Amino acid sequence: MPFMVYIKLFLIFMHIIFGCIISLLFITNNKNLKNLIIRKWSEILLIILNVKILDKKTLINHFKNNCFLIFSNHISWLDIIIYNSLHPMVFIAKDDVKKWPFIGFLASQTNTIFINRKKPSDVKNITNSIDNDLLNSEHICIFPEGSSTDGARLLRFKSNLFQIAINSNKNILPICIRYFKNNKFTSAPAYYGEITFIDSIINILKLNGIHTEVSIFEEIIPNKERKELANEAYEIIHKKIFLF
């Protein structure tokens, strides 16, 4: 590997360790200050990785206007960094994320609600615990595939967590995230299957700069059964993925 990749690997792990230390030592009830720290830490990590977000200012302004119930496709741990750099969010993630090196620890220390999708009672409890107060004060991001992919495909959406929208009468905001190198799709950031966390980082660094596109679609009114809502959101994002 090029020497510069080793230097950047060192900088990344120092930054991640720094984030872990901050999350342990810096305790604050000031929501704005906490969100600022999360956003700035995420932005710096993207600079080190040389990952740029297309139309970033427009996206930041969009997330300033309201609090959204977001359903997104899922490719990598990097998705979470991208979204937090735009506006810190509450993520509902499978409990396996806790086992992700470093990132899992950081997620557990910040705005992440872990869920065991194999336990219906756990899904139901989480669904019922997301109340209007939280929905009206935080962006909540859900990855309804239940797993990550290489980004070139989309797993069918699990419908359970769409019940949150129905219970709260909160509109659903479908979002699609994709990664590109020289305007061509790349799966370099993918973190799934046998790909390790280190593999994913090295794959990103080897490209020496990638762009991410975050596409926001019209909100879906929750006036259907949850399976219908899941299918509608799936079709919207699926169509975007297969247009590139």
PDB file of C-alpha atoms in Angstrom, residues 6-243:
ATOM      1  CA  TYR A   6      -0.556   4.199   6.369  1.00  0.00           C
ATOM      2  CA  ILE A   7      -0.332   7.803   7.510  1.00  0.00           C
ATOM      3  CA  LYS A   8      -4.062   8.310   7.007  1.00  0.00           C
ATOM      4  CA  LEU A   9      -4.827   5.027   8.790  1.00  0.00           C
ATOM      5  CA  PHE A  10      -2.864   6.330  11.772  1.00  0.00           C
ATOM      6  CA  LEU A  11      -4.717   9.660  11.693  1.00  0.00           C
ATOM      7  CA  ILE A  12      -8.095   7.896  11.450  1.00  0.00           C
ATOM      8  CA  PHE A  13      -7.458   5.677  14.450  1.00  0.00           C
ATOM      9  CA  MET A  14      -6.107   8.588  16.478  1.00  0.00           C
ATOM     10  CA  HIS A  15      -9.254  10.543  15.630  1.00  0.00           C
ATOM     11  CA  ILE A  16     -11.483   7.603  16.561  1.00  0.00           C
ATOM     12  CA  ILE A  17      -9.648   7.109  19.865  1.00  0.00           C
ATOM     13  CA  PHE A  18      -9.983  10.846  20.501  1.00  0.00           C
ATOM     14  CA  GLY A  19     -13.724  10.507  19.882  1.00  0.00           C
ATOM     15  CA  CYS A  20     -13.939   7.624  22.362  1.00  0.00           C
ATOM     16  CA  ILE A  21     -12.130   9.682  24.999  1.00  0.00           C
ATOM     17  CA  ILE A  22     -14.407  12.675  24.434  1.00  0.00           C
ATOM     18  CA  SER A  23     -17.495  10.481  24.699  1.00  0.00           C
ATOM     19  CA  LEU A  24     -16.275   9.132  28.053  1.00  0.00           C
ATOM     20  CA  LEU A  25     -15.044  12.370  29.576  1.00  0.00           C
ATOM     21  CA  PHE A  26     -17.308  14.998  28.086  1.00  0.00           C
ATOM     22  CA  ILE A  27     -20.756  14.735  29.611  1.00  0.00           C
ATOM     23  CA  THR A  28     -23.221  17.503  28.874  1.00  0.00           C
ATOM     24  CA  ASN A  29     -26.961  18.045  28.998  1.00  0.00           C
ATOM     25  CA  ASN A  30     -26.606  20.818  26.467  1.00  0.00           C
ATOM     26  CA  LYS A  31     -28.125  19.282  23.347  1.00  0.00           C
ATOM     27  CA  ASN A  32     -26.800  21.950  20.968  1.00  0.00           C
ATOM     28  CA  LEU A  33     -23.240  21.621  22.282  1.00  0.00           C
ATOM     29  CA  LYS A  34     -23.357  17.833  22.112  1.00  0.00           C
ATOM     30  CA  ASN A  35     -24.659  17.927  18.540  1.00  0.00           C
ATOM     31  CA  LEU A  36     -21.961  20.427  17.569  1.00  0.00           C
ATOM     32  CA  ILE A  37     -19.246  18.097  18.887  1.00  0.00           C
ATOM     33  CA  ILE A  38     -20.718  15.095  17.054  1.00  0.00           C
ATOM     34  CA  ARG A  39     -21.045  17.059  13.808  1.00  0.00           C
ATOM     35  CA  LYS A  40     -17.528  18.520  13.945  1.00  0.00           C
ATOM     36  CA  TRP A  41     -15.955  15.154  14.843  1.00  0.00           C
ATOM     37  CA  SER A  42     -17.762  13.569  11.880  1.00  0.00           C
ATOM     38  CA  GLU A  43     -16.699  16.373   9.528  1.00  0.00           C
ATOM     39  CA  ILE A  44     -13.031  15.964  10.494  1.00  0.00           C
ATOM     40  CA  LEU A  45     -13.167  12.201   9.920  1.00  0.00           C
ATOM     41  CA  LEU A  46     -14.575  12.802   6.427  1.00  0.00           C
ATOM     42  CA  ILE A  47     -11.729  15.234   5.700  1.00  0.00           C
ATOM     43  CA  ILE A  48      -9.157  12.608   6.707  1.00  0.00           C
ATOM     44  CA  LEU A  49     -10.920   9.994   4.567  1.00  0.00           C
ATOM     45  CA  ASN A  50     -11.196  12.508   1.699  1.00  0.00           C
ATOM     46  CA  VAL A  51     -14.930  11.927   1.395  1.00  0.00           C
ATOM     47  CA  LYS A  52     -16.964  14.841   0.057  1.00  0.00           C
ATOM     48  CA  ILE A  53     -20.739  15.235   0.174  1.00  0.00           C
ATOM     49  CA  LEU A  54     -22.455  16.514  -2.957  1.00  0.00           C
ATOM     50  CA  ASP A  55     -24.703  19.541  -2.439  1.00  0.00           C
ATOM     51  CA  LYS A  56     -23.811  19.593   1.254  1.00  0.00           C
ATOM     52  CA  LYS A  57     -25.114  23.084   2.068  1.00  0.00           C
ATOM     53  CA  THR A  58     -28.553  22.306   0.664  1.00  0.00           C
ATOM     54  CA  LEU A  59     -28.722  19.104   2.702  1.00  0.00           C
ATOM     55  CA  ILE A  60     -27.665  20.869   5.907  1.00  0.00           C
ATOM     56  CA  ASN A  61     -30.315  23.536   5.384  1.00  0.00           C
ATOM     57  CA  HIS A  62     -32.956  20.886   4.744  1.00  0.00           C
ATOM     58  CA  PHE A  63     -32.254  19.159   8.053  1.00  0.00           C
ATOM     59  CA  LYS A  64     -32.327  22.490   9.899  1.00  0.00           C
ATOM     60  CA  ASN A  65     -35.944  23.108   8.971  1.00  0.00           C
ATOM     61  CA  ASN A  66     -37.675  20.228  10.713  1.00  0.00           C
ATOM     62  CA  CYS A  67     -37.209  16.946  12.559  1.00  0.00           C
ATOM     63  CA  PHE A  68     -37.658  13.947  10.307  1.00  0.00           C
ATOM     64  CA  LEU A  69     -38.417  10.260  10.633  1.00  0.00           C
ATOM     65  CA  ILE A  70     -35.898   8.942   8.112  1.00  0.00           C
ATOM     66  CA  PHE A  71     -35.767   5.561   6.404  1.00  0.00           C
ATOM     67  CA  SER A  72     -32.547   4.999   4.475  1.00  0.00           C
ATOM     68  CA  ASN A  73     -30.694   2.291   2.613  1.00  0.00           C
ATOM     69  CA  HIS A  74     -27.547   1.086   4.368  1.00  0.00           C
ATOM     70  CA  ILE A  75     -24.088   0.447   2.914  1.00  0.00           C
ATOM     71  CA  SER A  76     -21.492   1.164   5.562  1.00  0.00           C
ATOM     72  CA  TRP A  77     -20.550   2.509   8.971  1.00  0.00           C
ATOM     73  CA  LEU A  78     -19.675   5.586   6.887  1.00  0.00           C
ATOM     74  CA  ASP A  79     -23.398   6.250   6.316  1.00  0.00           C
ATOM     75  CA  ILE A  80     -23.709   7.201   9.985  1.00  0.00           C
ATOM     76  CA  ILE A  81     -20.716   9.546   9.765  1.00  0.00           C
ATOM     77  CA  ILE A  82     -22.158  11.184   6.646  1.00  0.00           C
ATOM     78  CA  TYR A  83     -25.562  11.772   8.233  1.00  0.00           C
ATOM     79  CA  ASN A  84     -24.089  13.031  11.516  1.00  0.00           C
ATOM     80  CA  SER A  85     -21.926  15.510   9.597  1.00  0.00           C
ATOM     81  CA  LEU A  86     -25.110  16.986   8.096  1.00  0.00           C
ATOM     82  CA  HIS A  87     -27.045  16.976  11.350  1.00  0.00           C
ATOM     83  CA  PRO A  88     -26.614  14.626  14.333  1.00  0.00           C
ATOM     84  CA  MET A  89     -29.380  12.030  14.420  1.00  0.00           C
ATOM     85  CA  VAL A  90     -30.813   9.332  16.638  1.00  0.00           C
ATOM     86  CA  PHE A  91     -30.117   6.017  14.910  1.00  0.00           C
ATOM     87  CA  ILE A  92     -32.108   2.866  15.480  1.00  0.00           C
ATOM     88  CA  ALA A  93     -29.598   0.127  14.750  1.00  0.00           C
ATOM     89  CA  LYS A  94     -29.379  -3.638  15.152  1.00  0.00           C
ATOM     90  CA  ASP A  95     -27.537  -4.652  18.298  1.00  0.00           C
ATOM     91  CA  ASP A  96     -24.725  -6.162  16.182  1.00  0.00           C
ATOM     92  CA  VAL A  97     -23.523  -2.595  15.632  1.00  0.00           C
ATOM     93  CA  LYS A  98     -22.309  -2.617  19.244  1.00  0.00           C
ATOM     94  CA  LYS A  99     -19.660  -5.146  18.135  1.00  0.00           C
ATOM     95  CA  TRP A 100     -18.268  -2.910  15.384  1.00  0.00           C
ATOM     96  CA  PRO A 101     -14.700  -1.896  16.323  1.00  0.00           C
ATOM     97  CA  PHE A 102     -14.596   1.588  17.860  1.00  0.00           C
ATOM     98  CA  ILE A 103     -17.587   2.818  15.848  1.00  0.00           C
ATOM     99  CA  GLY A 104     -19.853   0.515  17.864  1.00  0.00           C
ATOM    100  CA  PHE A 105     -18.553   2.020  21.089  1.00  0.00           C
ATOM    101  CA  LEU A 106     -18.997   5.550  19.801  1.00  0.00           C
ATOM    102  CA  ALA A 107     -22.527   4.712  18.679  1.00  0.00           C
ATOM    103  CA  SER A 108     -23.401   3.384  22.136  1.00  0.00           C
ATOM    104  CA  GLN A 109     -22.094   6.603  23.716  1.00  0.00           C
ATOM    105  CA  THR A 110     -24.068   8.900  21.431  1.00  0.00           C
ATOM    106  CA  ASN A 111     -27.510   8.972  19.857  1.00  0.00           C
ATOM    107  CA  THR A 112     -28.120   5.300  19.069  1.00  0.00           C
ATOM    108  CA  ILE A 113     -30.968   3.035  20.123  1.00  0.00           C
ATOM    109  CA  PHE A 114     -30.019  -0.629  19.725  1.00  0.00           C
ATOM    110  CA  ILE A 115     -32.560  -3.250  18.771  1.00  0.00           C
ATOM    111  CA  ASN A 116     -32.561  -7.036  18.498  1.00  0.00           C
ATOM    112  CA  ARG A 117     -34.561  -7.617  15.334  1.00  0.00           C
ATOM    113  CA  LYS A 118     -34.788 -11.340  16.092  1.00  0.00           C
ATOM    114  CA  LYS A 119     -36.891 -10.610  19.167  1.00  0.00           C
ATOM    115  CA  PRO A 120     -40.385  -9.377  18.219  1.00  0.00           C
ATOM    116  CA  SER A 121     -40.886  -8.108  21.770  1.00  0.00           C
ATOM    117  CA  ASP A 122     -37.777  -5.936  21.472  1.00  0.00           C
ATOM    118  CA  VAL A 123     -38.982  -4.449  18.186  1.00  0.00           C
ATOM    119  CA  LYS A 124     -42.399  -3.785  19.692  1.00  0.00           C
ATOM    120  CA  ASN A 125     -40.926  -2.145  22.796  1.00  0.00           C
ATOM    121  CA  ILE A 126     -38.699   0.148  20.739  1.00  0.00           C
ATOM    122  CA  THR A 127     -41.602   1.035  18.444  1.00  0.00           C
ATOM    123  CA  ASN A 128     -43.804   1.966  21.385  1.00  0.00           C
ATOM    124  CA  SER A 129     -41.040   3.860  23.201  1.00  0.00           C
ATOM    125  CA  ILE A 130     -40.434   6.320  20.336  1.00  0.00           C
ATOM    126  CA  ASP A 131     -42.876   8.993  21.399  1.00  0.00           C
ATOM    127  CA  ASN A 132     -43.895  12.295  19.842  1.00  0.00           C
ATOM    128  CA  ASP A 133     -41.583  14.276  22.124  1.00  0.00           C
ATOM    129  CA  LEU A 134     -38.544  12.496  20.681  1.00  0.00           C
ATOM    130  CA  LEU A 135     -39.866  12.632  17.124  1.00  0.00           C
ATOM    131  CA  ASN A 136     -40.454  16.365  17.396  1.00  0.00           C
ATOM    132  CA  SER A 137     -37.035  17.145  18.878  1.00  0.00           C
ATOM    133  CA  GLU A 138     -34.658  14.797  17.026  1.00  0.00           C
ATOM    134  CA  HIS A 139     -34.043  13.405  13.576  1.00  0.00           C
ATOM    135  CA  ILE A 140     -34.545   9.647  13.810  1.00  0.00           C
ATOM    136  CA  CYS A 141     -32.831   7.490  11.202  1.00  0.00           C
ATOM    137  CA  ILE A 142     -33.784   3.861  10.575  1.00  0.00           C
ATOM    138  CA  PHE A 143     -32.108   1.374   8.217  1.00  0.00           C
ATOM    139  CA  PRO A 144     -35.079  -0.860   7.331  1.00  0.00           C
ATOM    140  CA  GLU A 145     -33.056  -3.420   5.343  1.00  0.00           C
ATOM    141  CA  GLY A 146     -31.893  -4.781   8.689  1.00  0.00           C
ATOM    142  CA  SER A 147     -28.370  -5.175   7.269  1.00  0.00           C
ATOM    143  CA  SER A 148     -25.894  -3.447   4.975  1.00  0.00           C
ATOM    144  CA  THR A 149     -25.101  -4.231   1.322  1.00  0.00           C
ATOM    145  CA  ASP A 150     -22.519  -3.260  -1.297  1.00  0.00           C
ATOM    146  CA  GLY A 151     -24.798  -0.401  -2.352  1.00  0.00           C
ATOM    147  CA  ALA A 152     -25.549  -1.834  -5.784  1.00  0.00           C
ATOM    148  CA  ARG A 153     -28.621  -3.642  -4.506  1.00  0.00           C
ATOM    149  CA  LEU A 154     -31.376  -3.077  -1.987  1.00  0.00           C
ATOM    150  CA  LEU A 155     -32.735  -5.649   0.447  1.00  0.00           C
ATOM    151  CA  ARG A 156     -36.480  -5.749   1.003  1.00  0.00           C
ATOM    152  CA  PHE A 157     -37.493  -3.445   3.834  1.00  0.00           C
ATOM    153  CA  LYS A 158     -38.610  -4.957   7.119  1.00  0.00           C
ATOM    154  CA  SER A 159     -41.904  -3.347   7.997  1.00  0.00           C
ATOM    155  CA  ASN A 160     -41.926  -3.511  11.815  1.00  0.00           C
ATOM    156  CA  LEU A 161     -40.404  -0.101  12.509  1.00  0.00           C
ATOM    157  CA  PHE A 162     -42.699   1.638  10.034  1.00  0.00           C
ATOM    158  CA  GLN A 163     -45.269   1.263  12.818  1.00  0.00           C
ATOM    159  CA  ILE A 164     -43.536   4.218  14.487  1.00  0.00           C
ATOM    160  CA  ALA A 165     -44.850   6.488  11.734  1.00  0.00           C
ATOM    161  CA  ILE A 166     -48.365   5.111  12.102  1.00  0.00           C
ATOM    162  CA  ASN A 167     -48.404   5.372  15.912  1.00  0.00           C
ATOM    163  CA  SER A 168     -47.170   8.973  15.863  1.00  0.00           C
ATOM    164  CA  ASN A 169     -48.788  10.053  12.583  1.00  0.00           C
ATOM    165  CA  LYS A 170     -45.323  11.261  11.579  1.00  0.00           C
ATOM    166  CA  ASN A 171     -44.468  11.482   7.887  1.00  0.00           C
ATOM    167  CA  ILE A 172     -41.741   9.191   6.542  1.00  0.00           C
ATOM    168  CA  LEU A 173     -38.740  10.760   4.802  1.00  0.00           C
ATOM    169  CA  PRO A 174     -37.095   8.292   2.387  1.00  0.00           C
ATOM    170  CA  ILE A 175     -33.377   8.912   1.813  1.00  0.00           C
ATOM    171  CA  CYS A 176     -30.936   7.178  -0.510  1.00  0.00           C
ATOM    172  CA  ILE A 177     -27.166   7.245   0.038  1.00  0.00           C
ATOM    173  CA  ARG A 178     -24.663   6.241  -2.673  1.00  0.00           C
ATOM    174  CA  TYR A 179     -20.905   6.541  -3.158  1.00  0.00           C
ATOM    175  CA  PHE A 180     -19.032   7.559  -6.327  1.00  0.00           C
ATOM    176  CA  LYS A 181     -15.503   7.818  -7.692  1.00  0.00           C
ATOM    177  CA  ASN A 182     -15.093   9.944 -10.817  1.00  0.00           C
ATOM    178  CA  ASN A 183     -18.884   9.979 -11.230  1.00  0.00           C
ATOM    179  CA  LYS A 184     -19.015   6.180 -11.270  1.00  0.00           C
ATOM    180  CA  PHE A 185     -20.612   4.082  -8.549  1.00  0.00           C
ATOM    181  CA  THR A 186     -18.175   2.514  -6.088  1.00  0.00           C
ATOM    182  CA  SER A 187     -18.741  -0.095  -3.404  1.00  0.00           C
ATOM    183  CA  ALA A 188     -15.446   0.797  -1.676  1.00  0.00           C
ATOM    184  CA  PRO A 189     -17.068   1.973   1.609  1.00  0.00           C
ATOM    185  CA  ALA A 190     -19.235  -1.165   1.882  1.00  0.00           C
ATOM    186  CA  TYR A 191     -19.092  -2.933   5.244  1.00  0.00           C
ATOM    187  CA  TYR A 192     -20.940  -6.217   4.949  1.00  0.00           C
ATOM    188  CA  GLY A 193     -20.399  -9.967   4.670  1.00  0.00           C
ATOM    189  CA  GLU A 194     -16.727 -10.901   5.066  1.00  0.00           C
ATOM    190  CA  ILE A 195     -15.473  -7.327   4.648  1.00  0.00           C
ATOM    191  CA  THR A 196     -13.861  -6.097   7.868  1.00  0.00           C
ATOM    192  CA  PHE A 197     -13.866  -2.597   9.308  1.00  0.00           C
ATOM    193  CA  ILE A 198     -10.185  -2.222   8.383  1.00  0.00           C
ATOM    194  CA  ASP A 199     -10.843  -3.515   4.856  1.00  0.00           C
ATOM    195  CA  SER A 200     -13.544  -0.907   4.417  1.00  0.00           C
ATOM    196  CA  ILE A 201     -11.285   1.942   5.565  1.00  0.00           C
ATOM    197  CA  ILE A 202      -8.395   0.805   3.336  1.00  0.00           C
ATOM    198  CA  ASN A 203     -10.726   0.455   0.340  1.00  0.00           C
ATOM    199  CA  ILE A 204     -11.825   4.068   0.829  1.00  0.00           C
ATOM    200  CA  LEU A 205      -8.288   5.383   1.265  1.00  0.00           C
ATOM    201  CA  LYS A 206      -6.977   3.555  -1.796  1.00  0.00           C
ATOM    202  CA  LEU A 207      -9.350   5.541  -4.001  1.00  0.00           C
ATOM    203  CA  ASN A 208      -7.856   8.803  -2.693  1.00  0.00           C
ATOM    204  CA  GLY A 209     -11.140  10.672  -2.686  1.00  0.00           C
ATOM    205  CA  ILE A 210     -14.770   9.736  -3.188  1.00  0.00           C
ATOM    206  CA  HIS A 211     -18.076  11.579  -3.311  1.00  0.00           C
ATOM    207  CA  THR A 212     -21.286  10.642  -1.599  1.00  0.00           C
ATOM    208  CA  GLU A 213     -24.729  11.553  -2.880  1.00  0.00           C
ATOM    209  CA  VAL A 214     -27.586  11.847  -0.402  1.00  0.00           C
ATOM    210  CA  SER A 215     -30.949  11.991  -2.170  1.00  0.00           C
ATOM    211  CA  ILE A 216     -34.004  13.210  -0.271  1.00  0.00           C
ATOM    212  CA  PHE A 217     -37.461  12.320  -1.567  1.00  0.00           C
ATOM    213  CA  GLU A 218     -40.969  13.548  -0.869  1.00  0.00           C
ATOM    214  CA  GLU A 219     -42.356  12.580   2.491  1.00  0.00           C
ATOM    215  CA  ILE A 220     -44.766   9.650   2.713  1.00  0.00           C
ATOM    216  CA  ILE A 221     -47.967  10.166   4.690  1.00  0.00           C
ATOM    217  CA  PRO A 222     -48.502   7.192   7.049  1.00  0.00           C
ATOM    218  CA  ASN A 223     -52.086   6.497   5.976  1.00  0.00           C
ATOM    219  CA  LYS A 224     -51.496   2.852   5.031  1.00  0.00           C
ATOM    220  CA  GLU A 225     -50.607  -0.423   6.719  1.00  0.00           C
ATOM    221  CA  ARG A 226     -46.957  -0.694   7.694  1.00  0.00           C
ATOM    222  CA  LYS A 227     -46.167  -3.281   4.981  1.00  0.00           C
ATOM    223  CA  GLU A 228     -47.557  -0.939   2.343  1.00  0.00           C
ATOM    224  CA  LEU A 229     -45.475   1.920   3.737  1.00  0.00           C
ATOM    225  CA  ALA A 230     -42.370  -0.273   3.702  1.00  0.00           C
ATOM    226  CA  ASN A 231     -42.985  -1.267   0.096  1.00  0.00           C
ATOM    227  CA  GLU A 232     -43.598   2.338  -0.978  1.00  0.00           C
ATOM    228  CA  ALA A 233     -40.359   3.553   0.622  1.00  0.00           C
ATOM    229  CA  TYR A 234     -38.502   0.572  -0.858  1.00  0.00           C
ATOM    230  CA  GLU A 235     -39.707   1.298  -4.387  1.00  0.00           C
ATOM    231  CA  ILE A 236     -38.701   4.968  -4.155  1.00  0.00           C
ATOM    232  CA  ILE A 237     -35.135   4.174  -3.058  1.00  0.00           C
ATOM    233  CA  HIS A 238     -34.826   1.128  -5.326  1.00  0.00           C
ATOM    234  CA  LYS A 239     -35.691   3.252  -8.360  1.00  0.00           C
ATOM    235  CA  LYS A 240     -32.978   5.781  -7.452  1.00  0.00           C
ATOM    236  CA  ILE A 241     -30.306   3.106  -7.024  1.00  0.00           C
ATOM    237  CA  PHE A 242     -30.966   1.569 -10.399  1.00  0.00           C
ATOM    238  CA  LEU A 243     -30.986   4.885 -12.255  1.00  0.00           C
TER     239      LEU A 243
END
